[in-house]
Coordinates of C-alpha atoms in Angstrom, one line a residue:
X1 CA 0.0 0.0 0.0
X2 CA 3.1 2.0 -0.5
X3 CA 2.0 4.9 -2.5
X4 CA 4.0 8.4 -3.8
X5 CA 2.8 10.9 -2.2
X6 CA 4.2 25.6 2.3
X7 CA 4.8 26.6 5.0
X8 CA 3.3 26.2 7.7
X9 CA 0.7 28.1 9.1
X10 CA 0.2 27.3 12.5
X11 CA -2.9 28.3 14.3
X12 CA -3.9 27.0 17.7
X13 CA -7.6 27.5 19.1
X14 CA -6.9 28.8 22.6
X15 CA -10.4 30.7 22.8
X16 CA -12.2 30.6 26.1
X17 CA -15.9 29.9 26.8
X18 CA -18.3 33.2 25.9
X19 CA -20.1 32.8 29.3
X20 CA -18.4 33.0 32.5
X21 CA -17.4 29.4 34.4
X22 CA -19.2 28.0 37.9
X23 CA -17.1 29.3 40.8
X24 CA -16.0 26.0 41.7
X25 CA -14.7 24.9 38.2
X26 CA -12.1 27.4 36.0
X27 CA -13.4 25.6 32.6
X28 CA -16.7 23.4 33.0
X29 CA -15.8 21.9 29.6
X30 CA -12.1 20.5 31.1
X31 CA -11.8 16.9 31.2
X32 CA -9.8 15.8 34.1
X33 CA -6.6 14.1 32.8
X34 CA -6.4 11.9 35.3
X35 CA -9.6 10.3 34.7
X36 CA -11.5 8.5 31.8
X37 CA -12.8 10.7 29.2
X38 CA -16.8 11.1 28.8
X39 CA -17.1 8.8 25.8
X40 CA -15.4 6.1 28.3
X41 CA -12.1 5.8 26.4
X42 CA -8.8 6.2 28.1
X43 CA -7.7 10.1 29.0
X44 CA -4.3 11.2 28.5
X45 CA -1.7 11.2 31.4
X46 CA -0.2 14.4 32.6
X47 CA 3.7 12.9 33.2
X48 CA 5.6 12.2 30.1
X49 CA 6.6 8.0 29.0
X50 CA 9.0 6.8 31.5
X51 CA 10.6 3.0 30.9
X52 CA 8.8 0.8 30.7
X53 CA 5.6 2.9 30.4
X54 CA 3.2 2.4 27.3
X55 CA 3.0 5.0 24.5
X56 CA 1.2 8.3 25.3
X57 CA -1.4 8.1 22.0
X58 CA -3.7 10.5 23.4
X59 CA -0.1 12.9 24.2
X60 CA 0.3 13.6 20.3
X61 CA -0.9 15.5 17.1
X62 CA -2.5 14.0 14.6
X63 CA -3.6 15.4 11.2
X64 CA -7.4 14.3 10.8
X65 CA -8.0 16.3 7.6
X66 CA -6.6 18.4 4.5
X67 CA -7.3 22.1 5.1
X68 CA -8.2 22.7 1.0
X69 CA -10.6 19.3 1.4
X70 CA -12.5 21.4 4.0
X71 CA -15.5 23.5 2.9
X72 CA -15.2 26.8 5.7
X73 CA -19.2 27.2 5.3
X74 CA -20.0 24.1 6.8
X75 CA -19.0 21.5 10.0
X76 CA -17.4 18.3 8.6
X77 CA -17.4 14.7 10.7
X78 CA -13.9 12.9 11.5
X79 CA -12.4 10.5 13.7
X80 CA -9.7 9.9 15.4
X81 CA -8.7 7.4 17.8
X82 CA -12.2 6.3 18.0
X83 CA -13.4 9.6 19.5
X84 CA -15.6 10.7 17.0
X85 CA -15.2 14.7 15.8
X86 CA -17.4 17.5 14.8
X87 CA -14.8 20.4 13.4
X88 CA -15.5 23.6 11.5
X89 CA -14.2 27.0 11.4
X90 CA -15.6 30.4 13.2
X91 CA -15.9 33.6 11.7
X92 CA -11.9 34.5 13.0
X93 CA -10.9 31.9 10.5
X94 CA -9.8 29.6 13.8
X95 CA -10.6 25.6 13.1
X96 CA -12.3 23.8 16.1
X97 CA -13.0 20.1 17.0
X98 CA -15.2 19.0 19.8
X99 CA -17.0 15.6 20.7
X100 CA -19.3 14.8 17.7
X101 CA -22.6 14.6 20.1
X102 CA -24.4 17.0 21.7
X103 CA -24.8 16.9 25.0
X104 CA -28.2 17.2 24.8
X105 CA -29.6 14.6 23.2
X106 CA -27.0 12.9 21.9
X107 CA -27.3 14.2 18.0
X108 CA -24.0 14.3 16.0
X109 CA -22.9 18.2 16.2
X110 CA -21.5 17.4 12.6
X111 CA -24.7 17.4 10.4
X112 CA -25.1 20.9 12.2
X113 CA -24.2 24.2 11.2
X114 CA -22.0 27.1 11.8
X115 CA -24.2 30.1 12.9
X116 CA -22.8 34.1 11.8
X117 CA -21.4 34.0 15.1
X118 CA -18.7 31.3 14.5
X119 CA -20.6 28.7 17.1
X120 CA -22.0 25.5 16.2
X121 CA -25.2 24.9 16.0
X122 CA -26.8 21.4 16.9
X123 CA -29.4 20.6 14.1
X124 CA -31.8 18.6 16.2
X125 CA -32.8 21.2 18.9
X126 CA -30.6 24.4 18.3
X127 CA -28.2 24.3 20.9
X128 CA -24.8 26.4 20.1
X129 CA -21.3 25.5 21.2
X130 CA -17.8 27.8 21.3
X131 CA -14.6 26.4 20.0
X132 CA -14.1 25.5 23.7
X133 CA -16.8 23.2 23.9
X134 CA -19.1 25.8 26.2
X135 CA -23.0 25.7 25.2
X136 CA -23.7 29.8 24.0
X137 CA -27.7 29.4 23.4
X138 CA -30.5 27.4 24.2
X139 CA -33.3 28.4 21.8
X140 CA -35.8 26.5 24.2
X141 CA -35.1 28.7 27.1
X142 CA -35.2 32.2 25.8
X143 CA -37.2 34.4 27.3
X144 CA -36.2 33.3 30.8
X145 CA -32.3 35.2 30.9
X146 CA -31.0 33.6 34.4
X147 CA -32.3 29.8 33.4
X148 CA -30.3 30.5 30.2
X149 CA -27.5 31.4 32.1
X150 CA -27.8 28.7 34.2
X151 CA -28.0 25.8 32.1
X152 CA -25.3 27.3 29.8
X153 CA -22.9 27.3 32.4
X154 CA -23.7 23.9 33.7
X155 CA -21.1 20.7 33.1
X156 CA -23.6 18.5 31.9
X157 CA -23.9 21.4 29.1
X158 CA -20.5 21.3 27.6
X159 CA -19.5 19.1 24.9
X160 CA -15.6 17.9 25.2
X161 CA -13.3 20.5 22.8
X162 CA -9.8 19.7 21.2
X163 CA -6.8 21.8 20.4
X164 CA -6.5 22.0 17.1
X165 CA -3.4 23.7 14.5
X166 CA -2.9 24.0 10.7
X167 CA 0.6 22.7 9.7
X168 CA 1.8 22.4 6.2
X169 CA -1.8 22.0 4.4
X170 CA -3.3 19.5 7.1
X171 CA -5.7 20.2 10.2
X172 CA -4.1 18.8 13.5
X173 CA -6.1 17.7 16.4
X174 CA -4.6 17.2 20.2
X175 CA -7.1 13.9 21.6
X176 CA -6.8 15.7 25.2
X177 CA -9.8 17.8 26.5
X178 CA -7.9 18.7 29.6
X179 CA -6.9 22.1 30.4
X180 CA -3.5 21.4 30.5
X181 CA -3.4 19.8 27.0
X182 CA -4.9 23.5 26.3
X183 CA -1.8 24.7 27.8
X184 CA 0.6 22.6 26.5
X185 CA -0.8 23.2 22.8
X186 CA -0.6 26.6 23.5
X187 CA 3.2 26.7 25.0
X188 CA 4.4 24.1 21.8
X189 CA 1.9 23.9 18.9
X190 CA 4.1 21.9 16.5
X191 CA 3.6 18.7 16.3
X192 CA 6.6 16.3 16.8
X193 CA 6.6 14.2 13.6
X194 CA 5.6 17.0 11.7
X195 CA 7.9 17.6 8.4
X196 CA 10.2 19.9 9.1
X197 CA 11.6 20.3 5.4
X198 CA 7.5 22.3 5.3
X199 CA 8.0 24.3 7.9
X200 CA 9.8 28.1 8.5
X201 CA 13.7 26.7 8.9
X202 CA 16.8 26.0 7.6
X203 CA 15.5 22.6 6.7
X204 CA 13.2 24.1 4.6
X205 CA 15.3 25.9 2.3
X206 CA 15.3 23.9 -1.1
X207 CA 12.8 21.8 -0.7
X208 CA 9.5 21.1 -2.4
X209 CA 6.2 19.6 -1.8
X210 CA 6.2 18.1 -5.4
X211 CA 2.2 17.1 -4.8
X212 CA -0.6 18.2 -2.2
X213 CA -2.0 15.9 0.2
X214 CA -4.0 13.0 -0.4
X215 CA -6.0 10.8 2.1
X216 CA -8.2 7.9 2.1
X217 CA -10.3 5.9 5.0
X218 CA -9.7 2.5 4.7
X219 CA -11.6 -0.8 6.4
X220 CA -8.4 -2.1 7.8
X221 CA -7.2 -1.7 11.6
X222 CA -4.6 0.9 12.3
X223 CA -1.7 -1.7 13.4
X224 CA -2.3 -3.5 10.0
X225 CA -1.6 -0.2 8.2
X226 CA 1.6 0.0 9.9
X227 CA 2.6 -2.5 9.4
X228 CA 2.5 -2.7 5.5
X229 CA 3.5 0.8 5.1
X230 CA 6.8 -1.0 6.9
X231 CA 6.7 -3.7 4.3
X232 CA 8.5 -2.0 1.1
X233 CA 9.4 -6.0 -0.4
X234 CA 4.7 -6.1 -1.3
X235 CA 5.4 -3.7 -3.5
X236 CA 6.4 -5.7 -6.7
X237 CA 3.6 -7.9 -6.4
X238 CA 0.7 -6.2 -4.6
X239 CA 1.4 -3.3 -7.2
X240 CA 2.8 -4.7 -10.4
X241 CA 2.5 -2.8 -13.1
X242 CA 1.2 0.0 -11.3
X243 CA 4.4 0.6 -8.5
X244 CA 6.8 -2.2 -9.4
X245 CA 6.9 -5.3 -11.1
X246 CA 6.7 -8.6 -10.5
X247 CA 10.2 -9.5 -12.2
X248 CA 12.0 -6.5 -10.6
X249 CA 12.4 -8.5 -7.2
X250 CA 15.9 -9.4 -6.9
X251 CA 16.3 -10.3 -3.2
X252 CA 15.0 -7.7 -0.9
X253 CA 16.3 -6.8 2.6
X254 CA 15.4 -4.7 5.1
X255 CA 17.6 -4.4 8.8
X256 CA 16.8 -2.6 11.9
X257 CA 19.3 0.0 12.4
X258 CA 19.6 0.1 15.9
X259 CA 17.5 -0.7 18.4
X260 CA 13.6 0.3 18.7
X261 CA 13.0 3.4 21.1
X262 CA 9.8 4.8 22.7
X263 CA 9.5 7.3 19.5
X264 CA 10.0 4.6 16.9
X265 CA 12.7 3.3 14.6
X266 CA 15.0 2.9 11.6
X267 CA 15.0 0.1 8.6
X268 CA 17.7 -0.2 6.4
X269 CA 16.0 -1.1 2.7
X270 CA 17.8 -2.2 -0.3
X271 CA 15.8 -3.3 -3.5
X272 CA 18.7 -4.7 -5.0
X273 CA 17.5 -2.4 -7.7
X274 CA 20.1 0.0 -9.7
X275 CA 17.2 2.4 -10.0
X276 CA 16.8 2.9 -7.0
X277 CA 20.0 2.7 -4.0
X278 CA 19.3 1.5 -0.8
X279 CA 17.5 4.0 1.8
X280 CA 16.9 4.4 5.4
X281 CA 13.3 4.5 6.0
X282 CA 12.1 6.2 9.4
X283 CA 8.4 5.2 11.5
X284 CA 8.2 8.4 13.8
X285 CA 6.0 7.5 16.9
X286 CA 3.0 7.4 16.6
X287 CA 1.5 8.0 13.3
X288 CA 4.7 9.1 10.8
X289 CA 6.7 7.0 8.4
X290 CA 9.2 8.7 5.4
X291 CA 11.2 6.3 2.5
X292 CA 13.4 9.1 1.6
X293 CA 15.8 9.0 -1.9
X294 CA 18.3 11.0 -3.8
X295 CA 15.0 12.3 -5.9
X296 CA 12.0 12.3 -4.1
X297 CA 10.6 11.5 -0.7
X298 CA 7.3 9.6 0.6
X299 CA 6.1 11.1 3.6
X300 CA 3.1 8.6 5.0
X301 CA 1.1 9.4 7.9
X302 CA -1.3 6.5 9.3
X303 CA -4.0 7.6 11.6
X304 CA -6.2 5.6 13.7
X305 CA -9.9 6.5 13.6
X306 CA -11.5 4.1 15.1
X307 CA -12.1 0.5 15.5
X308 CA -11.6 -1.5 12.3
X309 CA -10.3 1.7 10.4
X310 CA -7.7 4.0 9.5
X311 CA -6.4 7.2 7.3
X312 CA -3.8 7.5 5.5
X313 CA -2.8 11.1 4.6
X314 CA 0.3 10.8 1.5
X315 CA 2.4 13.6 0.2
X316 CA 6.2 13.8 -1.7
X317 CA 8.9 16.3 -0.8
X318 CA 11.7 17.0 -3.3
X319 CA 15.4 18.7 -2.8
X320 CA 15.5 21.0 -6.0
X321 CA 19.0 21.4 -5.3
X322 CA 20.4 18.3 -5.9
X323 CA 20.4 17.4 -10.1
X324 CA 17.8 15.5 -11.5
X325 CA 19.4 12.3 -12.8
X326 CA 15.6 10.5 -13.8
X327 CA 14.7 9.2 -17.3
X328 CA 12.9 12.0 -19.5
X329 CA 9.6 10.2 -19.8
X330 CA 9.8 9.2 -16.2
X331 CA 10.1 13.2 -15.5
X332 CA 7.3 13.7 -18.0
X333 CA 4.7 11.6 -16.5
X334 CA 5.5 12.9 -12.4
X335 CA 5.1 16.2 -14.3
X336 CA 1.8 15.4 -15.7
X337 CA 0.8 14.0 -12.1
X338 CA 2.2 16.7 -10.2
X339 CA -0.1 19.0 -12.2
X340 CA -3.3 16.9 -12.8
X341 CA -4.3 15.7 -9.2
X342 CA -7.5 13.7 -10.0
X343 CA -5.7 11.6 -12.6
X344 CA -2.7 11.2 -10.2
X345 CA -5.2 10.3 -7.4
X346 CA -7.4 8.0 -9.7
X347 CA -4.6 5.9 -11.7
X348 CA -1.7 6.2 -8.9
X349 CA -2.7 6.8 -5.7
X350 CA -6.0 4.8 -6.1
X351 CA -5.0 2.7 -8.1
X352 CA -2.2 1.8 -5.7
X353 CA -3.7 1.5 -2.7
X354 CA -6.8 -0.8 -4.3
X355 CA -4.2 -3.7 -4.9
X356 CA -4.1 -4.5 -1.3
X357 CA -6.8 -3.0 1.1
X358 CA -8.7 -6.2 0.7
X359 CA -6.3 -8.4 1.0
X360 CA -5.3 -6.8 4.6
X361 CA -9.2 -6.1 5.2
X362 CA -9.4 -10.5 5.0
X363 CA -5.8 -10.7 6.7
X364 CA -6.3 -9.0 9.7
X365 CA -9.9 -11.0 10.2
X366 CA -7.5 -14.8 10.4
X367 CA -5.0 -12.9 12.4
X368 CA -8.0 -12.0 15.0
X369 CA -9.3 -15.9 14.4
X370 CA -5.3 -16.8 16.1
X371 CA -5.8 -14.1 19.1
X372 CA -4.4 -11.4 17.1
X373 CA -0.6 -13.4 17.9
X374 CA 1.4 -12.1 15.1
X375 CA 4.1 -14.4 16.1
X376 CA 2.0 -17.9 15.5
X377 CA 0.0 -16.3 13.0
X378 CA 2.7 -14.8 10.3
X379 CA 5.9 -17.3 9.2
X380 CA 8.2 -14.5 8.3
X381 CA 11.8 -16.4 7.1
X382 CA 13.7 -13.9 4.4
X383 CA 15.4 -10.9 5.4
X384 CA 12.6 -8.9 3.5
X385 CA 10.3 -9.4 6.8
X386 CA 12.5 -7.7 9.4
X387 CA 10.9 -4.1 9.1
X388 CA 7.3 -5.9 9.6
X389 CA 9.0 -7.7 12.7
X390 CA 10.3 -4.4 14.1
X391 CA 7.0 -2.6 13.4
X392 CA 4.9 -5.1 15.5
X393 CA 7.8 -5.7 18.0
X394 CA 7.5 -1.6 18.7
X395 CA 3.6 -2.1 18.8
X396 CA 4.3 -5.2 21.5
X397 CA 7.0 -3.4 23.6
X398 CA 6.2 0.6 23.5
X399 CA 1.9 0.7 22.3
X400 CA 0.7 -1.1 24.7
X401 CA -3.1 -1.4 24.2
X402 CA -3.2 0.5 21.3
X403 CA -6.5 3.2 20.5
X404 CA -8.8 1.4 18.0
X405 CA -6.8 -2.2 18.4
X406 CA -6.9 -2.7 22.1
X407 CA -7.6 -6.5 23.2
X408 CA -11.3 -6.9 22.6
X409 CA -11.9 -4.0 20.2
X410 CA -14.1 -4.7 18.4
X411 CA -14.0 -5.8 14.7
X412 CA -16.3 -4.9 12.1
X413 CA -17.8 -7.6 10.2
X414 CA -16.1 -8.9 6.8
X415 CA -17.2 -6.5 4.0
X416 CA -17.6 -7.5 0.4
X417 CA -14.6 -6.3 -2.0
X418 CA -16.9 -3.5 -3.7
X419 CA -17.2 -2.0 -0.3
X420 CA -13.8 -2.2 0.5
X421 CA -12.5 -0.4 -2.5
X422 CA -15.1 2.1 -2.3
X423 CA -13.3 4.9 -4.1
X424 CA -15.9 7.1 -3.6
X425 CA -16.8 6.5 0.0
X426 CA -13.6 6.8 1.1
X427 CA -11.5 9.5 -0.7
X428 CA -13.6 11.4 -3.3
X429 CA -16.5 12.8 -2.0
X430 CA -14.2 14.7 0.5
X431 CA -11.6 15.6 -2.4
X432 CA -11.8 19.0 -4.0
X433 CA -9.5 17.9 -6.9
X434 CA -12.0 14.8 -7.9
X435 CA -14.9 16.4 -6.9
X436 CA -14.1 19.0 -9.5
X437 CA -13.2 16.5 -12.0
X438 CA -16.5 14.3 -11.4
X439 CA -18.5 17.2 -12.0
X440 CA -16.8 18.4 -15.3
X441 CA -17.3 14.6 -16.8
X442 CA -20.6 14.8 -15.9
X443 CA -21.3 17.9 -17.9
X444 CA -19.1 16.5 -20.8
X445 CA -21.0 13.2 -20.8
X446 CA -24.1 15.6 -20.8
X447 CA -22.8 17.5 -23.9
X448 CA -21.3 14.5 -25.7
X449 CA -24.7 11.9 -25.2
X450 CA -27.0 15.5 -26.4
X451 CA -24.5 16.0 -29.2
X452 CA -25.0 12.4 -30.3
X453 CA -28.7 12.7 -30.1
X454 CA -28.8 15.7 -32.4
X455 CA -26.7 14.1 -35.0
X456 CA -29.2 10.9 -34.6
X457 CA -32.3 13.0 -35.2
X458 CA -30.6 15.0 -37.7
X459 CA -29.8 11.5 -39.5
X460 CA -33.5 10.5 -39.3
X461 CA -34.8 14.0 -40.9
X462 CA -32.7 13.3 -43.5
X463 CA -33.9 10.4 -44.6
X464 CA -37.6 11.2 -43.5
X465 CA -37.5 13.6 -46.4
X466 CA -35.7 11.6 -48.9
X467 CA -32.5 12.7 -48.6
X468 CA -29.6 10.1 -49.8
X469 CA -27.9 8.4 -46.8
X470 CA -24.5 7.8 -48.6
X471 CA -24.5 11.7 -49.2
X472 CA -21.0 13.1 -48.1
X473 CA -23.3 15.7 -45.4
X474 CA -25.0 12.6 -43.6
X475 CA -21.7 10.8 -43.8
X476 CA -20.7 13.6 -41.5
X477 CA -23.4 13.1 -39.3
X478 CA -22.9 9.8 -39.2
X479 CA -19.3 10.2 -38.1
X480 CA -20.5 12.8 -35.6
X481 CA -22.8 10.1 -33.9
X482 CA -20.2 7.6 -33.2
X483 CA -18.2 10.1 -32.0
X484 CA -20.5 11.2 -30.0
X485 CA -21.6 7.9 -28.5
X486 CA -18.3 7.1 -27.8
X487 CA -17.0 10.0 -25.8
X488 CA -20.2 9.4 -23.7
X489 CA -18.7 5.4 -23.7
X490 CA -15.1 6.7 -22.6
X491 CA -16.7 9.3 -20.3
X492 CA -18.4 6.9 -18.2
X493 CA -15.6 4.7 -17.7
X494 CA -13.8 7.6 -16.6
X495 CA -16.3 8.3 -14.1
X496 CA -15.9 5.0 -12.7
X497 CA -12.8 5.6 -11.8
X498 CA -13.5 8.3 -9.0
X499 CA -16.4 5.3 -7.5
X500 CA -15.3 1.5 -8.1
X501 CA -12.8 -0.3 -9.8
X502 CA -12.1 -3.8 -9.5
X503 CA -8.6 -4.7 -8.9
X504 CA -8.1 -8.7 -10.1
X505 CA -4.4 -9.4 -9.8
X506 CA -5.0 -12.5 -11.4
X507 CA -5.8 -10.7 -14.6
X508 CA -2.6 -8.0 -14.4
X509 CA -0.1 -9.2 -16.7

């Protein structure tokens, strides 16, 4: 699942309540960090990892969306670590997240809206939120100003808020609700596996983001995704003819460099390939993982959403001062890519990432049916397994029970391949590049199938009135038909390819 994949504008949302807090709580909205979080998953702790200490998940950033994928007009839904998210951005231009479900009823804030205000506005009953998570209004009690004020100001009122940040082109969201993750975001908003070559430095200076984000939800558990974003030896065979090829395998390796630490780990990968010289891949705790090279860089993060799912969010970095030493046609077609995202995303990216997802989707299901034991499930002999055993030996020895794949999560039922390479589902109906594209082959298909019905009826007319068929004129219009007709044909299978494609390996040659 490999695939190719500005500075930064960082904005933390430190804005307090718009009413004032009881007396005997600073912030009614604060979770305590000590204790469980309201939807009953586990709180961050307030002391950083010590040895022998699991990994703080719910201590980090993680991107949980692509700021130009975001419409500003309306809330958007989102999940992360199985808290599920309502964000959306206030009048200031400041994003929010809080708990998707209002604490009134229970409604997701999400199918909402934002109000002229910059609040959130439940759809069900009314109710409006801050970007701190404090309830503003309750359309049911005006008219009475001290029962207003009163309820507003109440805990049970308050829906839990995030702290959220915008760093190089992705929305960032801190799963802490406790005031001193508010402080903390505030003190040191950037997150720690962000790409430094992106942000305002020294590292920056030369380098490229050779194509925007892309991100895709995928049925597959977050520790599966991990682990074959570690697994660079799939690629020839899981992607032939799209990434690799089968015949291009020559005896891969990969080697731990070192030993595995709290905040991840180096592989050493060599392809045996003379196109491409071995590399030093890096996983960067929790979510992060880079295959860098001479030309380009893959920068990968893996979020987990929530049980039985994950994101991945893709993106390639370049040094433009260092020569370009690839093939002409090879720069021609990244250059066409780089330019044309929807065809990038629909015959790369996509197209990538569907020779596998099933697979894993069935994989991880007989791994569950063996108690999820890696060790007793997997027979891993050649040296092209060792980054897989060092990703799952990290998950073992530093994740602990990790968010979303905990002992006992829960696993979604099997889904049929159509639904797990739901193209559209998953990636396009939240990305502006192929949501643009769908809409402009619709209105070509639209022009092509009426342009194919004029030249129809026109051929019909004709020979209504007795006018010779064979005539150079309605040879024209014939010729106009079938080209018509088979734009429209083309068009559609185009269109497919923002929706469902079937990916048969049996059948790529």
């Amino acid at each position: 699942m490999i695939v190719e994949q500005m500075a930064a504008r960082t904005a933390v949302s430190n804005r307090g309540s718009s009413l004032s807090c009881p007396a005997e709580d600073r912030d009614p909205c604060a979770s305590s960090p000590a204790s469980p979080s309201a939807a009953g998953g586990p709180q961050a702790a307030a002391s950083p990892q010590r040895p022998g200490e699991t990994f703080p998940w719910f201590e980090h950033w993680y991107p949980v969306a692509v700021l130009a994928d975001l419409d500003p007009r309306k809330p958007h839904a989102a999940h992360l670590l199985g808290i599920p998210l309502a964000l959306w951005r206030d009048k200031s231009g400041t994003w929010h997240a809080v708990e998707d479900k209002c604490p009134h009823r229970l409604a997701p804030l999400s199918e909402g809206r934002v109000e002229s205000d910059g609040t959130l506005q439940c759809a069900y009953h009314g109710w409006q939120f801050d970007g701190r998570g404090a309830c503003t209004h309750i359309p049911q009690l005006r008219g009475d100003d001290k029962a207003q004020q009163v309820a507003c100001a109440s805990r049970r009122a308050c829906v839990r808020a995030f702290p959220v940040q915008e760093v190089h082109g992705l929305l960032w969201v801190l799963p802490d609700s406790s005031e001193e993750a508010w402080s903390k975001a505030a003190a040191k908003p950037v997150p720690s596996n962000a790409i430094r070559e992106l942000l305002d430095g020294p590292e920056a200076e030369g380098m490229k983001q050779t194509t925007p984000w892309f991100t895709r939800e995928f049925p597959i558990r977050f520790d599966t995704l991990l682990e074959n974003i570690a697994d660079p030896s799939h690629v020839n065979f899981a992607h032939h003819n799209v990434q690799g090829k089968r015949g291009n395998e020559k005896g891969t390796t990969t080697r731990l460099v070192d030993e595995l630490r709290p905040d991840g780990f180096s592989f050493e990968f060599d392809s045996k390939s003379k196109f491409f010289p071995p590399n030093r891949p890096a996983f960067n705790a929790p979510c992060f993982v880079r295959y860098s090279s001479p030309m380009r860089s893959l920068n990968v993060y893996a979020v987990p959403t929530r049980p039985g799912w994950s994101r991945l969010f893709s993106s390639s970095t370049a040094d433009t001062r260092k020569p370009n030493k690839l093939p002409w046609f090879v720069n021609l077609i990244l250059g066409f890519y780089d330019n044309v995202h929807w065809a990038e995303h629909a015959f790369q990216r996509n197209a990538v990432l569907d020779g596998d997802t099933y697979m894993l989707h069935i994989q991880e299901r007989l791994l569950r049916a063996q108690g999820d034991d890696w060790q007793r499930g997997y027979y891993m002999p050649a040296p092209a397994d060792s980054s897989v055993v060092a990703m799952r030996r990290w998950l073992d020895e530093f994740g602990g029970a990790v968010p979303t794949c905990e002992p006992g999560a829960p696993l979604p039922p099997a889904m049929s391949k159509r639904e797990v390479l739901d193209r559209y589902s998953q990636h396009t109906k939240d990305c502006r590049h192929c949501q643009a594209a769908l809409r402009n082959i619709d209105l070509a298909t639209a022009l092509a199938a009426a342009g194919a019905a004029l030249a129809a009826v026109w051929l019909v007319a004709r020979a209504v009135v007795g006018l010779p068929l064979l005539a150079p004129a309605s040879g024209w219009g014939a010729l106009a038909a079938v080209a018509c007709a088979g734009a429209v044909a083309a068009l559609r299978s185009l269109r497919q390819q923002f929706f469902y494609v079937d990916y048969v390996h049996a059948e790529r040659h």
